[in-house]
PDB file of C-alpha atoms and ligand atoms in Angstrom:
ATOM      1  CA  MET R1014      10.574  -3.614 -20.887  1.00 89.00           C
ATOM      2  CA  VAL R1015      10.647  -6.890 -18.949  1.00 95.00           C
ATOM      3  CA  GLN R1016       7.943  -9.568 -18.855  1.00 96.00           C
ATOM      4  CA  ILE R1017       7.031 -10.475 -15.276  1.00 98.00           C
ATOM      5  CA  PRO R1018       5.190 -13.790 -14.803  1.00 98.00           C
ATOM      6  CA  ALA R1019       1.868 -12.874 -13.196  1.00 98.00           C
ATOM      7  CA  GLN R1020      -1.823 -13.725 -12.984  1.00 98.00           C
ATOM      8  CA  PRO R1021      -3.886 -13.588 -15.131  1.00 98.00           C
ATOM      9  CA  TYR R1022      -1.065 -13.128 -17.674  1.00 98.00           C
ATOM     10  CA  ASP R1023       2.450 -11.693 -17.880  1.00 98.00           C
ATOM     11  CA  PHE R1024       2.896  -8.066 -16.843  1.00 98.00           C
ATOM     12  CA  VAL R1025       5.009  -5.990 -19.239  1.00 98.00           C
ATOM     13  CA  PHE R1026       7.107  -3.992 -16.783  1.00 98.00           C
ATOM     14  CA  ASP R1027       8.488  -0.640 -17.860  1.00 97.00           C
ATOM     15  CA  PRO R1028      10.760   0.547 -15.020  1.00 97.00           C
ATOM     16  CA  ASP R1029      10.892   4.071 -16.458  1.00 97.00           C
ATOM     17  CA  LYS R1030       7.122   4.445 -16.045  1.00 98.00           C
ATOM     18  CA  ALA R1031       6.703   2.418 -12.874  1.00 98.00           C
ATOM     19  CA  ALA R1032       6.867   3.037  -9.137  1.00 98.00           C
ATOM     20  CA  LEU R1033       6.729   0.898  -6.043  1.00 98.00           C
ATOM     21  CA  LEU R1034       3.844   2.029  -3.826  1.00 99.00           C
ATOM     22  CA  ILE R1035       3.918   0.717  -0.256  1.00 99.00           C
ATOM     23  CA  ILE R1036       0.579   1.183   1.471  1.00 98.00           C
ATOM     24  CA  ASP R1037       0.226   1.955   5.187  1.00 98.00           C
ATOM     25  CA  MET R1038       3.010  -0.170   6.697  1.00 98.00           C
ATOM     26  CA  GLN R1039       2.474   1.812   9.895  1.00 98.00           C
ATOM     27  CA  ARG R1040       3.011   0.858  13.498  1.00 98.00           C
ATOM     28  CA  ASP R1041      -0.711   1.470  14.169  1.00 97.00           C
ATOM     29  CA  PHE R1042      -1.641  -1.404  11.854  1.00 97.00           C
ATOM     30  CA  VAL R1043       1.298  -3.778  12.207  1.00 97.00           C
ATOM     31  CA  GLU R1044       2.485  -3.557  15.827  1.00 96.00           C
ATOM     32  CA  PRO R1045       0.802  -4.612  19.076  1.00 92.00           C
ATOM     33  CA  GLY R1046      -0.899  -1.722  20.881  1.00 86.00           C
ATOM     34  CA  GLY R1047      -1.955   0.100  17.723  1.00 89.00           C
ATOM     35  CA  PHE R1048      -5.259   0.802  16.037  1.00 89.00           C
ATOM     36  CA  GLY R1049      -5.448  -2.590  14.330  1.00 92.00           C
ATOM     37  CA  ALA R1050      -4.932  -4.458  17.577  1.00 91.00           C
ATOM     38  CA  MET R1051      -7.467  -2.250  19.373  1.00 87.00           C
ATOM     39  CA  LEU R1052     -10.071  -3.234  16.811  1.00 88.00           C
ATOM     40  CA  GLY R1053      -9.523  -6.804  17.984  1.00 90.00           C
ATOM     41  CA  ASN R1054      -7.256  -7.938  15.167  1.00 93.00           C
ATOM     42  CA  ASP R1055      -4.232 -10.235  15.346  1.00 95.00           C
ATOM     43  CA  VAL R1056      -1.410  -8.052  13.998  1.00 96.00           C
ATOM     44  CA  GLY R1057       0.687 -11.191  13.544  1.00 96.00           C
ATOM     45  CA  GLN R1058      -1.352 -11.824  10.408  1.00 97.00           C
ATOM     46  CA  LEU R1059       0.197  -8.710   8.826  1.00 98.00           C
ATOM     47  CA  ARG R1060       3.766  -9.191   9.936  1.00 97.00           C
ATOM     48  CA  GLY R1061       4.499 -11.948   7.403  1.00 97.00           C
ATOM     49  CA  ALA R1062       4.592  -9.301   4.688  1.00 98.00           C
ATOM     50  CA  ILE R1063       7.474  -7.421   6.334  1.00 98.00           C
ATOM     51  CA  ALA R1064      10.389  -9.715   5.394  1.00 98.00           C
ATOM     52  CA  PRO R1065       9.461  -9.997   1.678  1.00 98.00           C
ATOM     53  CA  LEU R1066       8.903  -6.234   1.594  1.00 98.00           C
ATOM     54  CA  VAL R1067      12.337  -5.579   3.102  1.00 98.00           C
ATOM     55  CA  GLY R1068      13.914  -7.613   0.285  1.00 98.00           C
ATOM     56  CA  LEU R1069      11.804  -5.982  -2.390  1.00 98.00           C
ATOM     57  CA  LEU R1070      12.476  -2.469  -1.108  1.00 98.00           C
ATOM     58  CA  ALA R1071      16.227  -3.087  -1.072  1.00 98.00           C
ATOM     59  CA  ALA R1072      16.098  -4.393  -4.668  1.00 98.00           C
ATOM     60  CA  ALA R1073      13.949  -1.458  -5.808  1.00 98.00           C
ATOM     61  CA  ARG R1074      16.325   1.065  -4.258  1.00 98.00           C
ATOM     62  CA  GLN R1075      19.332  -0.713  -5.739  1.00 98.00           C
ATOM     63  CA  ALA R1076      17.693  -0.687  -9.196  1.00 97.00           C
ATOM     64  CA  GLY R1077      16.723   2.986  -8.913  1.00 98.00           C
ATOM     65  CA  LEU R1078      12.985   2.292  -9.081  1.00 98.00           C
ATOM     66  CA  PHE R1079      10.917   5.217  -7.821  1.00 98.00           C
ATOM     67  CA  VAL R1080       9.470   4.365  -4.386  1.00 98.00           C
ATOM     68  CA  MET R1081       6.517   5.950  -2.599  1.00 99.00           C
ATOM     69  CA  HIS R1082       4.973   5.218   0.800  1.00 99.00           C
ATOM     70  CA  THR R1083       1.545   6.033   2.203  1.00 99.00           C
ATOM     71  CA  ARG R1084       0.290   6.520   5.729  1.00 98.00           C
ATOM     72  CA  GLU R1085      -3.370   6.516   6.709  1.00 98.00           C
ATOM     73  CA  GLY R1086      -4.094   9.173   9.295  1.00 98.00           C
ATOM     74  CA  HIS R1087      -5.578  12.491  10.247  1.00 98.00           C
ATOM     75  CA  LYS R1088      -4.638  15.992  11.320  1.00 98.00           C
ATOM     76  CA  PRO R1089      -4.405  16.518  15.094  1.00 98.00           C
ATOM     77  CA  ASP R1090      -7.551  18.702  15.003  1.00 98.00           C
ATOM     78  CA  LEU R1091      -9.405  15.903  13.166  1.00 97.00           C
ATOM     79  CA  SER R1092     -10.609  18.377  10.548  1.00 97.00           C
ATOM     80  CA  ASP R1093     -10.034  15.762   7.825  1.00 97.00           C
ATOM     81  CA  LEU R1094     -11.835  12.975   9.671  1.00 96.00           C
ATOM     82  CA  HIS R1095     -15.398  12.307   8.616  1.00 96.00           C
ATOM     83  CA  GLU R1096     -17.678  11.670  11.584  1.00 93.00           C
ATOM     84  CA  SER R1097     -18.836   8.499   9.841  1.00 92.00           C
ATOM     85  CA  LYS R1098     -15.271   7.154   9.951  1.00 92.00           C
ATOM     86  CA  ARG R1099     -14.649   8.313  13.541  1.00 92.00           C
ATOM     87  CA  VAL R1100     -17.584   6.401  14.993  1.00 89.00           C
ATOM     88  CA  ARG R1101     -17.317   3.315  12.770  1.00 84.00           C
ATOM     89  CA  GLY R1102     -16.633   0.061  14.586  1.00 75.00           C
ATOM     90  CA  LYS R1103     -18.287   1.181  17.826  1.00 77.00           C
ATOM     91  CA  GLY R1104     -15.117   0.280  19.765  1.00 77.00           C
ATOM     92  CA  THR R1105     -14.123   1.710  23.127  1.00 83.00           C
ATOM     93  CA  MET R1106     -11.227   3.520  21.392  1.00 86.00           C
ATOM     94  CA  THR R1107     -11.322   5.367  18.101  1.00 90.00           C
ATOM     95  CA  ILE R1108      -9.222   7.582  15.840  1.00 94.00           C
ATOM     96  CA  GLY R1109      -7.768  10.502  17.809  1.00 95.00           C
ATOM     97  CA  ASP R1110      -7.951   8.775  21.194  1.00 94.00           C
ATOM     98  CA  SER R1111      -4.749   8.217  23.167  1.00 94.00           C
ATOM     99  CA  GLY R1112      -3.277   4.730  23.146  1.00 92.00           C
ATOM    100  CA  PRO R1113       0.072   3.078  23.910  1.00 92.00           C
ATOM    101  CA  MET R1114       1.613   4.561  20.733  1.00 94.00           C
ATOM    102  CA  GLY R1115       0.099   8.012  21.069  1.00 95.00           C
ATOM    103  CA  ARG R1116      -3.119   9.321  19.546  1.00 95.00           C
ATOM    104  CA  ILE R1117      -4.508   6.694  17.190  1.00 94.00           C
ATOM    105  CA  LEU R1118      -3.901   7.374  13.474  1.00 96.00           C
ATOM    106  CA  ILE R1119      -2.873  10.981  14.059  1.00 97.00           C
ATOM    107  CA  VAL R1120      -0.096  12.480  11.950  1.00 98.00           C
ATOM    108  CA  GLY R1121       3.066  12.925  14.003  1.00 97.00           C
ATOM    109  CA  GLU R1122       2.209  10.328  16.640  1.00 97.00           C
ATOM    110  CA  PRO R1123       4.506   7.286  17.049  1.00 97.00           C
ATOM    111  CA  GLY R1124       1.815   4.822  15.977  1.00 97.00           C
ATOM    112  CA  HIS R1125       1.129   6.715  12.773  1.00 98.00           C
ATOM    113  CA  ASP R1126       4.674   6.349  11.536  1.00 98.00           C
ATOM    114  CA  ILE R1127       6.030   3.709   9.183  1.00 98.00           C
ATOM    115  CA  ILE R1128       7.646   0.676  10.806  1.00 98.00           C
ATOM    116  CA  PRO R1129      11.440   0.959  11.152  1.00 98.00           C
ATOM    117  CA  GLU R1130      12.087  -2.038   8.881  1.00 98.00           C
ATOM    118  CA  LEU R1131      10.588  -0.171   5.903  1.00 98.00           C
ATOM    119  CA  TYR R1132      11.396   3.404   6.821  1.00 98.00           C
ATOM    120  CA  PRO R1133      11.466   5.811   3.852  1.00 98.00           C
ATOM    121  CA  ILE R1134      14.727   7.376   2.761  1.00 98.00           C
ATOM    122  CA  ALA R1135      15.380  10.751   1.144  1.00 98.00           C
ATOM    123  CA  GLY R1136      13.676  11.082  -2.236  1.00 98.00           C
ATOM    124  CA  GLU R1137      10.831   8.696  -1.428  1.00 98.00           C
ATOM    125  CA  PRO R1138       7.561  10.634  -1.052  1.00 98.00           C
ATOM    126  CA  VAL R1139       5.440   9.817   1.983  1.00 98.00           C
ATOM    127  CA  ILE R1140       1.806  10.425   1.109  1.00 98.00           C
ATOM    128  CA  ASP R1141      -0.461  11.099   4.063  1.00 98.00           C
ATOM    129  CA  LYS R1142      -3.971   9.970   3.236  1.00 98.00           C
ATOM    130  CA  PRO R1143      -7.129  10.486   5.273  1.00 98.00           C
ATOM    131  CA  GLY R1144      -9.032   7.790   3.393  1.00 98.00           C
ATOM    132  CA  LYS R1145      -8.552   4.215   2.397  1.00 98.00           C
ATOM    133  CA  GLY R1146      -7.541   5.003  -1.170  1.00 98.00           C
ATOM    134  CA  ALA R1147      -4.162   6.670  -1.773  1.00 98.00           C
ATOM    135  CA  PHE R1148      -5.609   9.031  -4.405  1.00 98.00           C
ATOM    136  CA  TYR R1149      -8.387  10.483  -2.244  1.00 98.00           C
ATOM    137  CA  ASP R1150      -7.453  13.962  -0.923  1.00 98.00           C
ATOM    138  CA  THR R1151      -3.703  13.481  -1.554  1.00 98.00           C
ATOM    139  CA  GLU R1152      -0.967  14.628  -3.911  1.00 98.00           C
ATOM    140  CA  LEU R1153      -0.551  11.170  -5.472  1.00 98.00           C
ATOM    141  CA  ALA R1154      -2.323  11.994  -8.758  1.00 98.00           C
ATOM    142  CA  ASP R1155      -0.027  15.013  -9.215  1.00 98.00           C
ATOM    143  CA  ILE R1156       3.101  12.944  -8.569  1.00 98.00           C
ATOM    144  CA  VAL R1157       1.916  10.280 -11.018  1.00 98.00           C
ATOM    145  CA  ALA R1158       1.212  12.904 -13.688  1.00 98.00           C
ATOM    146  CA  GLN R1159       4.451  14.828 -13.150  1.00 98.00           C
ATOM    147  CA  ARG R1160       6.553  11.680 -13.425  1.00 98.00           C
ATOM    148  CA  GLY R1161       4.523  10.141 -16.265  1.00 98.00           C
ATOM    149  CA  LEU R1162       3.865   6.983 -14.289  1.00 98.00           C
ATOM    150  CA  THR R1163       1.607   4.368 -15.878  1.00 98.00           C
ATOM    151  CA  GLN R1164       2.423   1.386 -13.661  1.00 98.00           C
ATOM    152  CA  LEU R1165       2.320   0.847  -9.910  1.00 98.00           C
ATOM    153  CA  ILE R1166       3.710  -2.134  -8.044  1.00 99.00           C
ATOM    154  CA  VAL R1167       1.399  -2.141  -5.047  1.00 99.00           C
ATOM    155  CA  CYS R1168       2.240  -3.649  -1.655  1.00 99.00           C
ATOM    156  CA  GLY R1169       1.238  -3.110   1.966  1.00 98.00           C
ATOM    157  CA  VAL R1170      -1.815  -3.531   4.169  1.00 98.00           C
ATOM    158  CA  THR R1171      -4.540  -4.436   4.260  1.00 98.00           C
ATOM    159  CA  THR R1172      -5.141  -6.309   1.036  1.00 98.00           C
ATOM    160  CA  GLU R1173      -8.902  -5.964   0.991  1.00 98.00           C
ATOM    161  CA  VAL R1174      -9.130  -2.416   2.334  1.00 98.00           C
ATOM    162  CA  CYS R1175      -6.463   0.182   1.528  1.00 98.00           C
ATOM    163  CA  VAL R1176      -4.581  -1.877  -1.070  1.00 98.00           C
ATOM    164  CA  HIS R1177      -7.803  -2.778  -2.888  1.00 98.00           C
ATOM    165  CA  THR R1178      -9.213   0.730  -2.733  1.00 98.00           C
ATOM    166  CA  THR R1179      -5.986   2.182  -4.106  1.00 98.00           C
ATOM    167  CA  VAL R1180      -5.781  -0.396  -6.899  1.00 98.00           C
ATOM    168  CA  ARG R1181      -9.344   0.404  -7.905  1.00 98.00           C
ATOM    169  CA  GLU R1182      -8.643   4.148  -7.847  1.00 98.00           C
ATOM    170  CA  ALA R1183      -5.498   3.652  -9.948  1.00 98.00           C
ATOM    171  CA  ASN R1184      -7.328   1.389 -12.383  1.00 97.00           C
ATOM    172  CA  ASP R1185      -9.924   4.101 -12.992  1.00 97.00           C
ATOM    173  CA  ARG R1186      -7.093   6.553 -13.707  1.00 98.00           C
ATOM    174  CA  GLY R1187      -5.599   4.327 -16.420  1.00 98.00           C
ATOM    175  CA  ILE R1188      -2.740   3.014 -14.290  1.00 98.00           C
ATOM    176  CA  ASP R1189      -1.775  -0.660 -14.431  1.00 98.00           C
ATOM    177  CA  CYS R1190      -1.299  -2.200 -10.984  1.00 98.00           C
ATOM    178  CA  LEU R1191       0.814  -5.225 -10.192  1.00 98.00           C
ATOM    179  CA  VAL R1192      -0.058  -6.434  -6.677  1.00 98.00           C
ATOM    180  CA  LEU R1193       2.395  -8.638  -4.801  1.00 99.00           C
ATOM    181  CA  ALA R1194       0.784 -11.519  -2.931  1.00 98.00           C
ATOM    182  CA  ASP R1195       3.592 -11.983  -0.406  1.00 98.00           C
ATOM    183  CA  CYS R1196       4.046  -8.241   0.223  1.00 99.00           C
ATOM    184  CA  THR R1197       0.383  -7.617   1.050  1.00 98.00           C
ATOM    185  CA  ALA R1198      -1.565  -8.995   3.994  1.00 98.00           C
ATOM    186  CA  SER R1199      -4.853  -8.936   5.829  1.00 98.00           C
ATOM    187  CA  TYR R1200      -5.913  -9.605   9.411  1.00 97.00           C
ATOM    188  CA  PHE R1201      -8.159 -12.199   7.733  1.00 97.00           C
ATOM    189  CA  PRO R1202      -6.186 -14.633   5.529  1.00 97.00           C
ATOM    190  CA  GLU R1203      -9.307 -15.629   3.620  1.00 98.00           C
ATOM    191  CA  PHE R1204      -9.959 -11.960   2.757  1.00 98.00           C
ATOM    192  CA  HIS R1205      -6.365 -11.662   1.491  1.00 98.00           C
ATOM    193  CA  GLU R1206      -6.807 -14.645  -0.817  1.00 98.00           C
ATOM    194  CA  THR R1207     -10.201 -13.496  -2.052  1.00 98.00           C
ATOM    195  CA  ALA R1208      -9.062  -9.913  -2.588  1.00 98.00           C
ATOM    196  CA  LEU R1209      -6.210 -11.134  -4.789  1.00 98.00           C
ATOM    197  CA  ARG R1210      -8.570 -13.389  -6.729  1.00 98.00           C
ATOM    198  CA  MET R1211     -10.896 -10.434  -7.289  1.00 98.00           C
ATOM    199  CA  ILE R1212      -8.078  -8.398  -8.848  1.00 98.00           C
ATOM    200  CA  VAL R1213      -7.186 -11.032 -11.439  1.00 98.00           C
ATOM    201  CA  ALA R1214     -10.713 -12.312 -12.139  1.00 97.00           C
ATOM    202  CA  GLN R1215     -12.358 -11.652 -15.489  1.00 97.00           C
ATOM    203  CA  GLY R1216      -9.048 -11.338 -17.303  1.00 96.00           C
ATOM    204  CA  GLY R1217      -7.513  -8.971 -14.755  1.00 96.00           C
ATOM    205  CA  ILE R1218     -10.401  -6.639 -14.102  1.00 96.00           C
ATOM    206  CA  PHE R1219      -8.378  -4.431 -11.695  1.00 96.00           C
ATOM    207  CA  GLY R1220      -4.821  -5.560 -12.379  1.00 98.00           C
ATOM    208  CA  TRP R1221      -2.246  -8.315 -12.033  1.00 98.00           C
ATOM    209  CA  VAL R1222      -0.892 -10.388  -9.123  1.00 98.00           C
ATOM    210  CA  THR R1223       2.578 -11.846  -8.722  1.00 98.00           C
ATOM    211  CA  ASP R1224       5.175 -12.200  -5.943  1.00 98.00           C
ATOM    212  CA  SER R1225       8.248 -10.301  -4.818  1.00 98.00           C
ATOM    213  CA  ALA R1226      10.712 -12.844  -6.243  1.00 98.00           C
ATOM    214  CA  SER R1227       9.335 -12.271  -9.741  1.00 98.00           C
ATOM    215  CA  VAL R1228       9.688  -8.509  -9.412  1.00 98.00           C
ATOM    216  CA  ILE R1229      13.181  -8.757  -7.931  1.00 98.00           C
ATOM    217  CA  SER R1230      14.192 -10.948 -10.915  1.00 97.00           C
ATOM    218  CA  ALA R1231      12.881  -8.296 -13.285  1.00 97.00           C
ATOM    219  CA  LEU R1232      14.645  -5.514 -11.396  1.00 97.00           C
ATOM    220  CA  THR R1233      17.952  -7.357 -11.541  1.00 92.00           C
ATOM    221  CA  ALA R1234      17.583  -8.672 -15.114  1.00 83.00           C
ATOM    222  CA  PRO R1235      20.314  -7.484 -17.467  1.00 73.00           C
ATOM    223  CA  ALA R1236      19.102  -4.773 -19.824  1.00 65.00           C
ATOM    224  CA  GLU R1237      18.067  -6.031 -23.249  1.00 66.00           C
ATOM    225  CA  PRO R1238      20.551  -5.057 -25.975  1.00 63.00           C
ATOM    226  CA  ALA R1239      19.360  -2.209 -28.173  1.00 60.00           C
ATOM    227  CA  ALA R1240      17.757  -3.295 -31.454  1.00 62.00           C
ATOM    228  CA  GLY R1241      19.934  -3.145 -34.586  1.00 60.00           C
TER     229      GLY R1241
HETATM  230  C1  C5J K2437      -7.645  -0.112   7.341  1.00 89.84           C
HETATM  231  C2  C5J K2437      -5.811  -0.076   5.801  1.00 89.84           C
HETATM  232  N1  C5J K2437      -7.838  -1.425   7.209  1.00 89.84           N
HETATM  233  N2  C5J K2437      -4.610   0.454   5.627  1.00 89.84           N
HETATM  234  N3  C5J K2437      -6.610   0.504   6.735  1.00 89.84           N
HETATM  235  O1  C5J K2437      -8.379   0.537   8.043  1.00 89.84           O
HETATM  236  O2  C5J K2437      -6.169  -1.045   5.158  1.00 89.84           O
END
């Protein structure tokens, strides 16, 4: 157990029961020409999270922390896409249409994949999710149960949408979430700040917030000597 300085109070980190969960760091959200950009967003707002995440991911792998990644997207036949989600936004392009990085948010298309900087390695599950939350219609709950996980270090994009939804889902399943301010991002900086404040409000109603440096310190801290 290692105490990680966090808001609203220290997080008691148990690496044996914890995993790093990286949400939707996909080309469609983070690179020009993808779904996020087509919705009129400035993807540059998300790219600041990449460098801290690269450092965190390297430290997690080095420490042997279990790592999982998610990707938001849909089957090529769109059978897992609710019509309500398909038409939302009323843009000229929508999920399943062809764009510069292939069909938007479709599994197997270039835009749907995780950015090269954070690409998963063998042993790191990639959870394909059709919703905003990583527990909805995925195998994540089974993985969590099989591995006895009780803590998730949550990173990725966007803070107020898929990160928040996943943190809320995890919270309702009895899992403690530590969200990293510098490893999450929003197209709207004010939403990022407010989303983080919402997590820690009321004594940590959904979880805790800290930064990647604090987690890297904990991951590299020497093990405490055994009692006695
Ligand atoms: C959105 C996400 N914003 N990963 N997805 O549609 O937050």
